[in-house]
Amino acid sequence: IQNFQIGYKPFMGYEGTNQIADLVYNSFTLGMEDHLLEIFGGHDTKEVITQSISADSDLNWTKEAKAELNKVPGFVRGKMKRNTEKFARERGFEQISLEVMYAAKEAVGA
């Protein structure tokens, strides 16, 4: 539904050009949201799935391993931590030391 104003709308000059351009633009964009809602399924239709970072990990990190992990740049630190913990679980380690970190790094091929 377009909202037509009851008041005066200029149609000549600079202000008239703005009014006409707004009218044309708004008529083109009117209803464009509906097809996006159909494509993406609307708002809040699905519950957001969050994956917790392994803060409550069952693996213990040694002080040296934590210090080495803190040297890794922040944008890859989480991935390195997850990969190292995955490696340790697969191999049956209960504690992550520097040796386990280096072995996990070699297994990835980095």
PDB file of C-alpha atoms in Angstrom:
ATOM      1  CA  ILE A   1       0.000   0.000   0.000  1.00  0.00           C
ATOM      2  CA  GLN A   2       1.458   3.322  -1.022  1.00  0.00           C
ATOM      3  CA  ASN A   3       1.120   6.241   1.300  1.00  0.00           C
ATOM      4  CA  PHE A   4      -0.220   9.116  -0.814  1.00  0.00           C
ATOM      5  CA  GLN A   5      -0.091  12.381   1.032  1.00  0.00           C
ATOM      6  CA  ILE A   6      -3.106  14.637   0.985  1.00  0.00           C
ATOM      7  CA  GLY A   7      -0.936  17.758   0.982  1.00  0.00           C
ATOM      8  CA  TYR A   8       0.761  19.719  -1.788  1.00  0.00           C
ATOM      9  CA  LYS A   9       3.469  18.052  -3.889  1.00  0.00           C
ATOM     10  CA  PRO A  10       5.494  20.258  -6.192  1.00  0.00           C
ATOM     11  CA  PHE A  11       6.003  18.952  -9.729  1.00  0.00           C
ATOM     12  CA  MET A  12       8.317  21.595 -11.205  1.00  0.00           C
ATOM     13  CA  GLY A  13      11.836  22.747 -10.427  1.00  0.00           C
ATOM     14  CA  TYR A  14      14.374  21.151  -8.133  1.00  0.00           C
ATOM     15  CA  GLU A  15      11.886  20.185  -5.430  1.00  0.00           C
ATOM     16  CA  GLY A  16       9.546  18.706  -8.027  1.00  0.00           C
ATOM     17  CA  THR A  17      12.371  16.602  -9.436  1.00  0.00           C
ATOM     18  CA  ASN A  18      13.070  15.232  -5.960  1.00  0.00           C
ATOM     19  CA  GLN A  19       9.394  14.426  -5.436  1.00  0.00           C
ATOM     20  CA  ILE A  20       9.098  12.612  -8.766  1.00  0.00           C
ATOM     21  CA  ALA A  21      12.353  10.700  -8.198  1.00  0.00           C
ATOM     22  CA  ASP A  22      11.182   9.634  -4.726  1.00  0.00           C
ATOM     23  CA  LEU A  23       7.827   8.520  -6.105  1.00  0.00           C
ATOM     24  CA  VAL A  24       9.453   6.438  -8.855  1.00  0.00           C
ATOM     25  CA  TYR A  25      12.082   4.953  -6.541  1.00  0.00           C
ATOM     26  CA  ASN A  26       9.571   4.094  -3.834  1.00  0.00           C
ATOM     27  CA  SER A  27       7.243   2.463  -6.345  1.00  0.00           C
ATOM     28  CA  PHE A  28      10.084   0.222  -7.553  1.00  0.00           C
ATOM     29  CA  THR A  29      11.197  -0.786  -4.072  1.00  0.00           C
ATOM     30  CA  LEU A  30       7.667  -1.287  -2.786  1.00  0.00           C
ATOM     31  CA  GLY A  31       7.124  -4.956  -2.034  1.00  0.00           C
ATOM     32  CA  MET A  32      10.713  -5.980  -2.621  1.00  0.00           C
ATOM     33  CA  GLU A  33      10.920  -7.270   0.925  1.00  0.00           C
ATOM     34  CA  ASP A  34       8.266  -9.934   0.331  1.00  0.00           C
ATOM     35  CA  HIS A  35      10.336 -11.980  -2.061  1.00  0.00           C
ATOM     36  CA  LEU A  36      13.285 -11.812   0.327  1.00  0.00           C
ATOM     37  CA  LEU A  37      11.090 -13.154   3.119  1.00  0.00           C
ATOM     38  CA  GLU A  38       9.961 -15.998   0.851  1.00  0.00           C
ATOM     39  CA  ILE A  39      13.532 -16.838  -0.157  1.00  0.00           C
ATOM     40  CA  PHE A  40      15.047 -16.693   3.319  1.00  0.00           C
ATOM     41  CA  GLY A  41      12.061 -17.936   5.260  1.00  0.00           C
ATOM     42  CA  GLY A  42      11.064 -14.817   7.169  1.00  0.00           C
ATOM     43  CA  HIS A  43      12.153 -13.513  10.521  1.00  0.00           C
ATOM     44  CA  ASP A  44      12.998 -15.670  13.511  1.00  0.00           C
ATOM     45  CA  THR A  45      11.805 -18.883  11.914  1.00  0.00           C
ATOM     46  CA  LYS A  46      14.712 -20.926  13.126  1.00  0.00           C
ATOM     47  CA  GLU A  47      16.482 -21.080  16.406  1.00  0.00           C
ATOM     48  CA  VAL A  48      20.029 -19.815  16.309  1.00  0.00           C
ATOM     49  CA  ILE A  49      22.479 -22.640  16.777  1.00  0.00           C
ATOM     50  CA  THR A  50      25.490 -21.597  18.766  1.00  0.00           C
ATOM     51  CA  GLN A  51      28.571 -23.677  19.153  1.00  0.00           C
ATOM     52  CA  SER A  52      30.381 -23.113  22.368  1.00  0.00           C
ATOM     53  CA  ILE A  53      34.110 -22.780  22.248  1.00  0.00           C
ATOM     54  CA  SER A  54      35.708 -25.465  24.317  1.00  0.00           C
ATOM     55  CA  ALA A  55      35.961 -23.414  27.502  1.00  0.00           C
ATOM     56  CA  ASP A  56      34.537 -26.284  29.525  1.00  0.00           C
ATOM     57  CA  SER A  57      36.991 -28.721  28.026  1.00  0.00           C
ATOM     58  CA  ASP A  58      37.798 -31.979  29.742  1.00  0.00           C
ATOM     59  CA  LEU A  59      41.419 -31.574  28.647  1.00  0.00           C
ATOM     60  CA  ASN A  60      44.015 -29.880  30.817  1.00  0.00           C
ATOM     61  CA  TRP A  61      46.490 -27.447  29.287  1.00  0.00           C
ATOM     62  CA  THR A  62      49.946 -27.051  30.770  1.00  0.00           C
ATOM     63  CA  LYS A  63      51.214 -23.553  31.522  1.00  0.00           C
ATOM     64  CA  GLU A  64      53.776 -23.830  28.738  1.00  0.00           C
ATOM     65  CA  ALA A  65      51.124 -24.918  26.229  1.00  0.00           C
ATOM     66  CA  LYS A  66      48.835 -22.036  27.248  1.00  0.00           C
ATOM     67  CA  ALA A  67      51.718 -19.592  26.893  1.00  0.00           C
ATOM     68  CA  GLU A  68      52.498 -20.986  23.436  1.00  0.00           C
ATOM     69  CA  LEU A  69      48.808 -20.776  22.476  1.00  0.00           C
ATOM     70  CA  ASN A  70      48.714 -17.118  23.538  1.00  0.00           C
ATOM     71  CA  LYS A  71      51.551 -16.386  21.094  1.00  0.00           C
ATOM     72  CA  VAL A  72      49.298 -17.413  18.193  1.00  0.00           C
ATOM     73  CA  PRO A  73      47.432 -14.493  16.546  1.00  0.00           C
ATOM     74  CA  GLY A  74      43.907 -14.104  17.876  1.00  0.00           C
ATOM     75  CA  PHE A  75      42.112 -14.696  14.584  1.00  0.00           C
ATOM     76  CA  VAL A  76      43.424 -18.288  14.370  1.00  0.00           C
ATOM     77  CA  ARG A  77      43.871 -19.052  18.065  1.00  0.00           C
ATOM     78  CA  GLY A  78      40.414 -20.595  18.495  1.00  0.00           C
ATOM     79  CA  LYS A  79      40.820 -22.837  15.472  1.00  0.00           C
ATOM     80  CA  MET A  80      44.251 -23.959  16.626  1.00  0.00           C
ATOM     81  CA  LYS A  81      42.891 -24.708  20.085  1.00  0.00           C
ATOM     82  CA  ARG A  82      39.990 -26.746  18.670  1.00  0.00           C
ATOM     83  CA  ASN A  83      42.268 -28.667  16.303  1.00  0.00           C
ATOM     84  CA  THR A  84      44.772 -29.393  19.063  1.00  0.00           C
ATOM     85  CA  GLU A  85      42.035 -30.603  21.420  1.00  0.00           C
ATOM     86  CA  LYS A  86      40.526 -32.758  18.672  1.00  0.00           C
ATOM     87  CA  PHE A  87      43.955 -34.257  17.986  1.00  0.00           C
ATOM     88  CA  ALA A  88      44.484 -34.931  21.703  1.00  0.00           C
ATOM     89  CA  ARG A  89      41.077 -36.612  22.104  1.00  0.00           C
ATOM     90  CA  GLU A  90      41.628 -38.815  19.055  1.00  0.00           C
ATOM     91  CA  ARG A  91      44.996 -39.940  20.412  1.00  0.00           C
ATOM     92  CA  GLY A  92      43.772 -40.379  24.006  1.00  0.00           C
ATOM     93  CA  PHE A  93      45.749 -37.568  25.658  1.00  0.00           C
ATOM     94  CA  GLU A  94      44.297 -36.107  28.851  1.00  0.00           C
ATOM     95  CA  GLN A  95      46.751 -33.228  29.096  1.00  0.00           C
ATOM     96  CA  ILE A  96      47.913 -30.932  26.333  1.00  0.00           C
ATOM     97  CA  SER A  97      51.583 -30.110  26.551  1.00  0.00           C
ATOM     98  CA  LEU A  98      53.965 -28.454  24.124  1.00  0.00           C
ATOM     99  CA  GLU A  99      54.764 -31.840  22.607  1.00  0.00           C
ATOM    100  CA  VAL A 100      51.085 -32.533  21.921  1.00  0.00           C
ATOM    101  CA  MET A 101      50.691 -29.067  20.374  1.00  0.00           C
ATOM    102  CA  TYR A 102      53.656 -29.593  18.070  1.00  0.00           C
ATOM    103  CA  ALA A 103      52.466 -33.093  17.132  1.00  0.00           C
ATOM    104  CA  ALA A 104      49.016 -31.702  16.290  1.00  0.00           C
ATOM    105  CA  LYS A 105      50.634 -28.974  14.217  1.00  0.00           C
ATOM    106  CA  GLU A 106      52.682 -31.546  12.306  1.00  0.00           C
ATOM    107  CA  ALA A 107      49.613 -33.732  11.768  1.00  0.00           C
ATOM    108  CA  VAL A 108      47.786 -30.818  10.151  1.00  0.00           C
ATOM    109  CA  GLY A 109      50.806 -30.113   7.995  1.00  0.00           C
ATOM    110  CA  ALA A 110      51.402 -26.536   9.087  1.00  0.00           C
TER     111      ALA A 110
END
